Short mmCIF file of C-alpha atoms in Angstrom, two decimals:
data_model
loop_
_atom_site.label_atom_id
_atom_site.label_comp_id
_atom_site.label_asym_id
_atom_site.label_seq_id
_atom_site.Cartn_x
_atom_site.Cartn_y
_atom_site.Cartn_z
CA MET A 1 -111.02 70.17 -57.74
CA THR A 2 -108.27 69.77 -55.29
CA GLN A 3 -107.54 72.85 -53.25
CA HIS A 4 -104.06 74.24 -52.80
CA ALA A 5 -103.09 77.81 -51.88
CA PRO A 6 -99.33 77.92 -52.37
CA LEU A 7 -98.64 81.58 -52.53
CA ILE A 8 -97.34 83.71 -49.55
CA ILE A 9 -97.33 87.27 -50.65
CA ASP A 10 -96.77 90.59 -48.82
CA ILE A 11 -98.54 93.98 -48.47
CA ALA A 12 -97.17 97.41 -48.70
CA GLY A 13 -98.45 99.40 -45.78
CA LEU A 14 -99.79 99.49 -42.30
CA SER A 15 -103.43 98.42 -43.32
CA LEU A 16 -105.05 96.62 -46.09
CA THR A 17 -105.95 98.34 -49.28
CA LYS A 18 -108.74 97.26 -51.59
CA THR A 19 -106.16 95.65 -53.89
CA ASP A 20 -104.57 93.79 -50.92
CA ARG A 21 -108.04 92.36 -50.13
CA GLN A 22 -108.54 91.21 -53.60
CA ARG A 23 -105.24 89.50 -53.78
CA LEU A 24 -105.73 87.84 -50.35
CA LYS A 25 -109.09 86.61 -51.55
CA HIS A 26 -107.56 84.73 -54.41
CA PRO A 27 -107.79 80.95 -53.94
CA LEU A 28 -104.06 80.45 -54.80
CA VAL A 29 -102.96 82.77 -52.11
CA GLY A 30 -102.42 80.93 -48.74
CA GLY A 31 -100.97 83.70 -46.62
CA LEU A 32 -98.74 86.64 -46.21
CA ILE A 33 -95.46 87.71 -44.76
CA LEU A 34 -95.17 90.91 -42.65
CA PHE A 35 -92.14 93.18 -42.60
CA ALA A 36 -90.96 96.26 -40.46
CA ARG A 37 -92.79 98.43 -42.82
CA ASN A 38 -96.05 96.85 -41.82
CA TRP A 39 -95.40 97.87 -38.14
CA GLN A 40 -96.29 100.91 -36.30
CA ASP A 41 -97.30 99.70 -32.90
CA ARG A 42 -99.03 96.68 -31.24
CA ALA A 43 -102.52 98.22 -31.67
CA GLN A 44 -101.98 98.79 -35.37
CA LEU A 45 -100.49 95.24 -35.91
CA THR A 46 -103.31 93.62 -33.91
CA ALA A 47 -105.79 95.44 -35.95
CA LEU A 48 -104.11 94.48 -39.26
CA CYS A 49 -103.97 90.76 -38.44
CA ALA A 50 -107.63 90.78 -37.45
CA ASP A 51 -108.48 92.53 -40.61
CA ILE A 52 -106.53 89.90 -42.63
CA LYS A 53 -108.45 87.10 -40.84
CA LYS A 54 -111.72 88.88 -41.78
CA VAL A 55 -110.71 88.42 -45.45
CA ARG A 56 -110.17 84.66 -44.95
CA ARG A 57 -109.89 82.85 -41.58
CA ASP A 58 -107.38 80.33 -43.10
CA LEU A 59 -104.73 82.81 -44.28
CA LEU A 60 -101.39 82.15 -42.69
CA ILE A 61 -99.83 85.28 -41.23
CA CYS A 62 -96.06 84.91 -41.25
CA VAL A 63 -92.97 87.02 -40.18
CA ASP A 64 -89.22 86.64 -39.96
CA HIS A 65 -88.82 87.13 -36.21
CA GLU A 66 -85.78 85.23 -34.93
CA GLY A 67 -84.16 87.49 -32.39
CA GLY A 68 -81.03 89.60 -32.82
CA ARG A 69 -80.77 91.61 -35.98
CA VAL A 70 -83.75 89.63 -37.63
CA GLN A 71 -86.70 90.85 -35.49
CA ARG A 72 -89.33 92.85 -37.26
CA PHE A 73 -91.20 94.32 -34.26
CA LYS A 74 -88.92 95.75 -31.50
CA THR A 75 -90.83 98.50 -29.76
CA ASP A 76 -94.15 99.01 -27.87
CA GLY A 77 -93.48 96.11 -25.38
CA PHE A 78 -91.91 93.54 -27.70
CA THR A 79 -89.06 91.81 -25.95
CA HIS A 80 -85.65 92.33 -27.61
CA LEU A 81 -84.50 88.65 -28.11
CA PRO A 82 -80.89 87.78 -28.27
CA PRO A 83 -79.23 86.49 -31.48
CA MET A 84 -79.17 82.75 -31.44
CA ARG A 85 -75.22 82.72 -31.15
CA ALA A 86 -75.78 84.21 -27.61
CA LEU A 87 -77.57 80.92 -26.69
CA GLY A 88 -74.60 78.85 -28.33
CA GLU A 89 -72.05 80.85 -26.25
CA MET A 90 -74.07 80.28 -23.00
CA TRP A 91 -74.08 76.52 -23.82
CA LEU A 92 -70.28 76.51 -23.64
CA LYS A 93 -70.39 77.47 -19.96
CA GLN A 94 -73.89 76.25 -18.85
CA PRO A 95 -75.39 73.77 -21.27
CA MET A 96 -78.60 73.07 -19.35
CA GLU A 97 -79.22 76.74 -18.49
CA ALA A 98 -78.84 77.40 -22.29
CA THR A 99 -81.42 74.88 -23.35
CA HIS A 100 -83.73 76.24 -20.67
CA ALA A 101 -83.16 79.82 -21.90
CA ALA A 102 -83.80 78.60 -25.53
CA THR A 103 -87.13 77.38 -24.38
CA ALA A 104 -88.03 80.66 -22.64
CA CYS A 105 -86.88 82.59 -25.82
CA GLY A 106 -89.17 80.43 -28.01
CA TYR A 107 -92.16 80.90 -25.68
CA VAL A 108 -91.75 84.66 -25.41
CA LEU A 109 -91.24 84.99 -29.21
CA GLY A 110 -94.21 82.89 -30.00
CA ALA A 111 -96.59 84.25 -27.30
CA GLU A 112 -95.91 87.93 -28.15
CA LEU A 113 -96.45 87.44 -31.87
CA ARG A 114 -99.66 85.46 -31.32
CA ALA A 115 -101.00 87.94 -28.94
CA CYS A 116 -101.03 90.48 -31.89
CA GLY A 117 -102.49 87.85 -34.30
CA VAL A 118 -99.33 86.54 -36.02
CA ASP A 119 -99.49 82.81 -36.82
CA LEU A 120 -95.83 81.74 -37.59
CA SER A 121 -92.38 82.98 -37.39
CA PHE A 122 -89.74 81.52 -39.75
CA THR A 123 -87.51 80.43 -37.09
CA PRO A 124 -85.12 78.70 -35.96
CA VAL A 125 -82.11 78.91 -38.15
CA LEU A 126 -80.48 75.52 -38.18
CA ASP A 127 -77.38 76.56 -40.23
CA LEU A 128 -73.97 75.99 -38.71
CA ASP A 129 -71.87 78.79 -37.70
CA TYR A 130 -68.60 78.37 -39.76
CA GLY A 131 -67.84 82.16 -39.23
CA GLU A 132 -67.92 82.52 -43.01
CA SER A 133 -71.40 83.52 -43.78
CA SER A 134 -72.15 87.17 -43.44
CA VAL A 135 -75.85 86.78 -44.06
CA ILE A 136 -76.11 83.91 -41.37
CA GLY A 137 -73.45 85.25 -38.84
CA ASP A 138 -74.89 85.32 -35.42
CA ARG A 139 -78.20 84.05 -36.41
CA ALA A 140 -76.78 80.52 -35.99
CA PHE A 141 -76.63 78.84 -32.65
CA ALA A 142 -73.25 77.17 -32.93
CA ARG A 143 -70.83 75.27 -35.27
CA ASP A 144 -71.61 71.94 -33.73
CA PRO A 145 -74.79 70.35 -35.22
CA ARG A 146 -75.51 68.60 -31.95
CA VAL A 147 -75.45 71.96 -30.08
CA VAL A 148 -77.60 73.50 -32.80
CA SER A 149 -80.07 70.61 -32.69
CA LEU A 150 -80.46 70.68 -28.81
CA LEU A 151 -80.83 74.46 -28.58
CA ALA A 152 -83.15 74.56 -31.66
CA LYS A 153 -85.32 71.80 -30.03
CA GLY A 154 -85.46 73.97 -26.77
CA LEU A 155 -86.65 76.88 -28.86
CA MET A 156 -89.09 74.80 -30.83
CA GLN A 157 -90.49 73.55 -27.42
CA GLY A 158 -91.14 77.02 -26.37
CA LEU A 159 -92.93 78.06 -29.64
CA LEU A 160 -94.97 74.92 -29.22
CA GLN A 161 -95.97 76.02 -25.60
CA SER A 162 -97.16 79.28 -27.19
CA GLY A 163 -99.19 77.45 -29.72
CA MET A 164 -96.91 78.35 -32.66
CA ALA A 165 -95.50 76.15 -35.36
CA ASN A 166 -91.74 76.38 -36.36
CA CYS A 167 -89.60 76.58 -39.50
CA GLY A 168 -86.17 75.08 -39.62
CA LYS A 169 -83.98 76.95 -42.28
CA HIS A 170 -82.01 76.96 -44.48
CA PHE A 171 -81.88 73.27 -45.68
CA PRO A 172 -79.53 71.59 -46.19
CA GLY A 173 -77.24 74.33 -44.77
CA HIS A 174 -76.33 77.86 -45.70
CA GLY A 175 -73.55 78.49 -43.16
CA PHE A 176 -70.63 77.02 -45.13
CA VAL A 177 -70.74 79.52 -48.14
CA LYS A 178 -69.76 83.20 -47.95
CA ALA A 179 -71.97 84.59 -50.63
CA ASP A 180 -75.31 86.10 -49.69
CA SER A 181 -78.18 84.50 -51.68
CA HIS A 182 -80.16 87.69 -51.52
CA THR A 183 -77.55 89.14 -54.09
CA ASP A 184 -75.63 86.25 -55.46
CA ILE A 185 -75.85 82.49 -55.97
CA PRO A 186 -73.66 80.69 -53.35
CA VAL A 187 -72.10 77.41 -54.41
CA ASP A 188 -71.23 74.77 -51.84
CA LYS A 189 -68.90 72.26 -53.47
CA ARG A 190 -68.80 69.68 -50.62
CA SER A 191 -69.91 66.06 -51.21
CA LEU A 192 -73.45 64.77 -50.23
CA LYS A 193 -71.83 62.59 -47.55
CA ALA A 194 -70.05 65.60 -45.94
CA ILE A 195 -73.24 67.76 -45.89
CA LEU A 196 -75.47 65.03 -44.49
CA ALA A 197 -72.95 64.24 -41.75
CA ASP A 198 -72.69 67.85 -40.68
CA ASP A 199 -74.95 70.71 -41.86
CA ALA A 200 -78.07 68.63 -42.67
CA ALA A 201 -77.78 66.49 -39.48
CA PRO A 202 -80.20 68.76 -37.48
CA TYR A 203 -82.93 68.14 -40.10
CA ARG A 204 -82.58 64.44 -39.45
CA TRP A 205 -82.51 64.62 -35.72
CA LEU A 206 -85.32 67.05 -35.44
CA ASN A 207 -87.74 65.74 -38.08
CA ASN A 208 -90.37 64.72 -35.56
CA VAL A 209 -90.48 68.26 -34.07
CA THR A 210 -89.96 70.49 -37.10
CA THR A 211 -93.31 71.64 -38.56
CA SER A 212 -91.93 73.27 -41.59
CA VAL A 213 -88.62 73.71 -43.54
CA MET A 214 -87.27 76.43 -45.80
CA PRO A 215 -84.49 75.34 -48.22
CA ALA A 216 -81.36 77.35 -49.08
CA HIS A 217 -80.90 79.31 -52.36
CA VAL A 218 -77.63 77.49 -52.62
CA ILE A 219 -76.26 75.26 -55.35
CA TYR A 220 -74.60 72.01 -54.12
CA PRO A 221 -73.18 70.84 -57.52
CA LYS A 222 -71.98 67.39 -56.26
CA VAL A 223 -75.64 66.70 -55.65
CA ASP A 224 -77.73 68.74 -58.20
CA ALA A 225 -77.17 71.61 -60.59
CA ARG A 226 -80.18 73.45 -59.25
CA PRO A 227 -80.39 75.45 -55.86
CA ALA A 228 -81.91 73.19 -53.08
CA GLY A 229 -85.25 74.98 -53.17
CA PHE A 230 -85.73 73.96 -56.81
CA SER A 231 -84.24 70.40 -56.46
CA ALA A 232 -86.60 67.42 -56.29
CA LYS A 233 -83.48 65.41 -55.23
CA TRP A 234 -82.92 67.56 -52.20
CA LEU A 235 -86.53 68.00 -51.31
CA ASN A 236 -88.32 64.77 -52.18
CA ASP A 237 -85.44 62.25 -52.17
CA ILE A 238 -83.34 63.41 -49.27
CA LEU A 239 -85.52 65.66 -47.04
CA ARG A 240 -88.73 63.57 -47.37
CA GLY A 241 -87.36 60.18 -48.51
CA GLN A 242 -84.16 59.76 -46.62
CA MET A 243 -84.93 62.05 -43.55
CA GLY A 244 -88.62 61.25 -43.28
CA PHE A 245 -89.74 64.83 -43.05
CA GLY A 246 -93.55 65.24 -43.23
CA GLY A 247 -94.14 68.81 -42.68
CA ALA A 248 -94.48 71.85 -45.01
CA ILE A 249 -91.70 72.99 -47.25
CA PHE A 250 -91.57 76.73 -47.98
CA SER A 251 -89.45 78.05 -50.80
CA ASP A 252 -87.23 81.09 -49.66
CA ASP A 253 -88.13 84.39 -51.23
CA LEU A 254 -88.47 84.02 -55.01
CA SER A 255 -87.42 87.66 -55.52
CA MET A 256 -83.91 86.98 -54.18
CA ALA A 257 -81.16 86.84 -56.75
CA GLY A 258 -80.39 83.17 -55.76
CA ALA A 259 -83.94 82.17 -56.72
CA ARG A 260 -84.22 83.55 -60.07
CA LEU A 261 -81.29 81.62 -61.71
CA ILE A 262 -82.44 78.08 -62.72
CA ASP A 263 -80.19 75.89 -65.06
CA GLY A 264 -78.00 78.88 -65.70
CA ARG A 265 -80.70 81.36 -66.88
CA GLU A 266 -82.78 84.01 -65.32
CA VAL A 267 -86.42 82.92 -65.02
CA SER A 268 -89.76 84.80 -64.27
CA TYR A 269 -91.37 84.62 -60.87
CA THR A 270 -94.01 82.43 -62.26
CA GLU A 271 -91.49 79.94 -63.67
CA ALA A 272 -89.48 80.10 -60.31
CA ALA A 273 -92.71 79.19 -58.41
CA VAL A 274 -93.68 76.49 -60.82
CA THR A 275 -90.27 74.93 -60.62
CA ALA A 276 -90.22 75.12 -56.79
CA LEU A 277 -93.67 73.56 -56.45
CA ASN A 278 -92.86 70.74 -58.93
CA ALA A 279 -89.62 70.09 -57.07
CA GLY A 280 -91.50 69.53 -53.75
CA CYS A 281 -92.18 72.89 -52.06
CA ASP A 282 -95.72 73.19 -50.69
CA LEU A 283 -95.65 76.97 -50.40
CA VAL A 284 -93.72 79.67 -52.28
CA LEU A 285 -92.85 83.17 -51.00
CA LEU A 286 -92.67 86.34 -52.93
CA CYS A 287 -91.46 89.18 -50.77
CA ASN A 288 -91.31 92.93 -51.17
CA GLN A 289 -93.00 93.04 -54.47
CA SER A 290 -96.29 94.76 -53.35
CA VAL A 291 -94.44 98.02 -52.78
CA GLY A 292 -95.12 100.38 -55.70
CA ASP A 293 -97.64 99.10 -58.15
CA GLY A 294 -97.45 95.59 -56.93
CA LYS A 295 -97.39 94.43 -60.60
CA PRO A 296 -95.08 91.34 -59.80
CA VAL A 297 -97.62 90.08 -57.36
CA ASP A 298 -100.42 90.25 -59.76
CA GLU A 299 -98.41 88.63 -62.54
CA LEU A 300 -97.36 85.74 -60.33
CA ILE A 301 -101.10 85.11 -59.32
CA ALA A 302 -102.10 85.26 -62.92
CA GLY A 303 -99.12 83.15 -64.12
CA LEU A 304 -99.61 80.45 -61.64
CA THR A 305 -103.37 80.42 -62.46
CA GLU A 306 -102.41 79.81 -66.01
CA ALA A 307 -99.71 77.32 -65.28
CA GLN A 308 -102.39 75.35 -63.34
CA LEU A 309 -104.93 75.41 -66.22
CA LYS A 310 -102.18 74.30 -68.51
CA GLY A 311 -101.27 71.41 -66.31
CA GLN A 312 -97.76 72.72 -65.73
CA TRP A 313 -98.28 72.11 -62.01
CA GLN A 314 -100.83 70.16 -60.03
CA PRO A 315 -102.40 71.43 -56.84
CA LEU A 316 -101.84 68.84 -54.08
CA GLU A 317 -104.31 68.28 -51.31
CA ALA A 318 -101.40 66.98 -49.09
CA SER A 319 -99.74 70.42 -49.51
CA GLU A 320 -102.92 72.27 -48.56
CA LEU A 321 -103.24 70.04 -45.40
CA ARG A 322 -99.55 70.88 -44.52
CA ARG A 323 -100.45 74.59 -44.78
CA LEU A 324 -103.44 74.37 -42.73
CA ALA A 325 -101.52 72.39 -40.09
CA LEU A 326 -99.31 75.49 -39.53
CA LEU A 327 -102.14 77.53 -38.22
CA PRO A 328 -102.40 77.73 -34.45
CA GLN A 329 -104.67 75.20 -33.04
CA VAL A 330 -105.43 76.95 -29.64
CA PRO A 331 -106.57 80.46 -28.87
CA ALA A 332 -103.90 83.03 -28.10
CA LEU A 333 -103.82 85.11 -24.91
CA GLU A 334 -104.40 88.87 -25.48
CA TRP A 335 -101.45 91.04 -24.74
CA ASP A 336 -102.47 92.36 -21.24
CA ALA A 337 -103.44 88.93 -20.07
CA LEU A 338 -100.24 87.44 -21.43
CA MET A 339 -98.16 89.99 -19.54
CA VAL A 340 -99.40 88.74 -16.24
CA SER A 341 -99.60 85.11 -16.98
CA PRO A 342 -97.34 82.80 -14.90
CA ALA A 343 -95.90 81.09 -17.94
CA TYR A 344 -94.86 84.29 -19.58
CA MET A 345 -93.48 85.85 -16.40
CA GLN A 346 -91.52 82.69 -15.69
CA ALA A 347 -90.03 82.71 -19.24
CA MET A 348 -89.04 86.27 -19.11
CA ASP A 349 -86.87 85.52 -16.04
CA SER A 350 -84.90 83.10 -18.21
CA VAL A 351 -84.64 85.11 -21.43
CA LEU A 352 -81.07 86.33 -22.03
#
């Protein structure tokens, strides 16, 4: 039978419980995402990541660690990275210095996470900074898609040097809408032509260096009635077909309000996951549902198992290969060795 482990789940605490281990052993679970609640210090994080890999070597350990206000680990030696807008502002004065700094930030970000055992950070944000979106805000590099693409490429280069893959988000663009998709469903009424010429352009220009993409929980009614992450038109026809993207596609968090409304009705996590997978996502995230009794996580695992048995979604070998390709291919330096390595010390000189 074709293998495919599309679920990215989370854990409640600082170490694995017996229940966590059981969930992570499930063949449909492909990885987990860490949050600030899973962090105490570097020793604890390193031990946790090692423990996760003992459960299954192939589990993908992810985190949202972009710099600025979205950085889960900030103490015990972790570098405080700037918000990406700071690089965009630097670009206006010193463009070449800014691209150099972007690469340094990417290297430091990736190398520090990898030294503790984390495989992937969901970065960089490729959204354009229209000054409208509170949820994107200073997470975006700039308003100009060319500047966004060049700085993001620099950051991706640094991640690559550290041995880490990358994730461009939120396709085809979340910056134009005001509403926060964690709580509402943003609607972007522009034409496909306008979106492709502007917001989605970085995905086309960077498709040969982007290893994964996360779509926006935004509806673009001139293109499809469904949010981009549930739209085969956006994911298969446009992102894969027109733009030639061959990497992994992650759904954004299925527990967000913007993820649960499909075709005008609220759906279960299982239906949301099946819809996302059938639309072209390779991996689906369910965040912050392990806290408490964790029932939603177990229900999703059981629901997706049943959906597979009923033929409501088909596991894809290509999706599994894309997931495995996100795992680091080279060994990481341990923290103490990293701190004195020439590449790290040089990068630290250039981080803002």
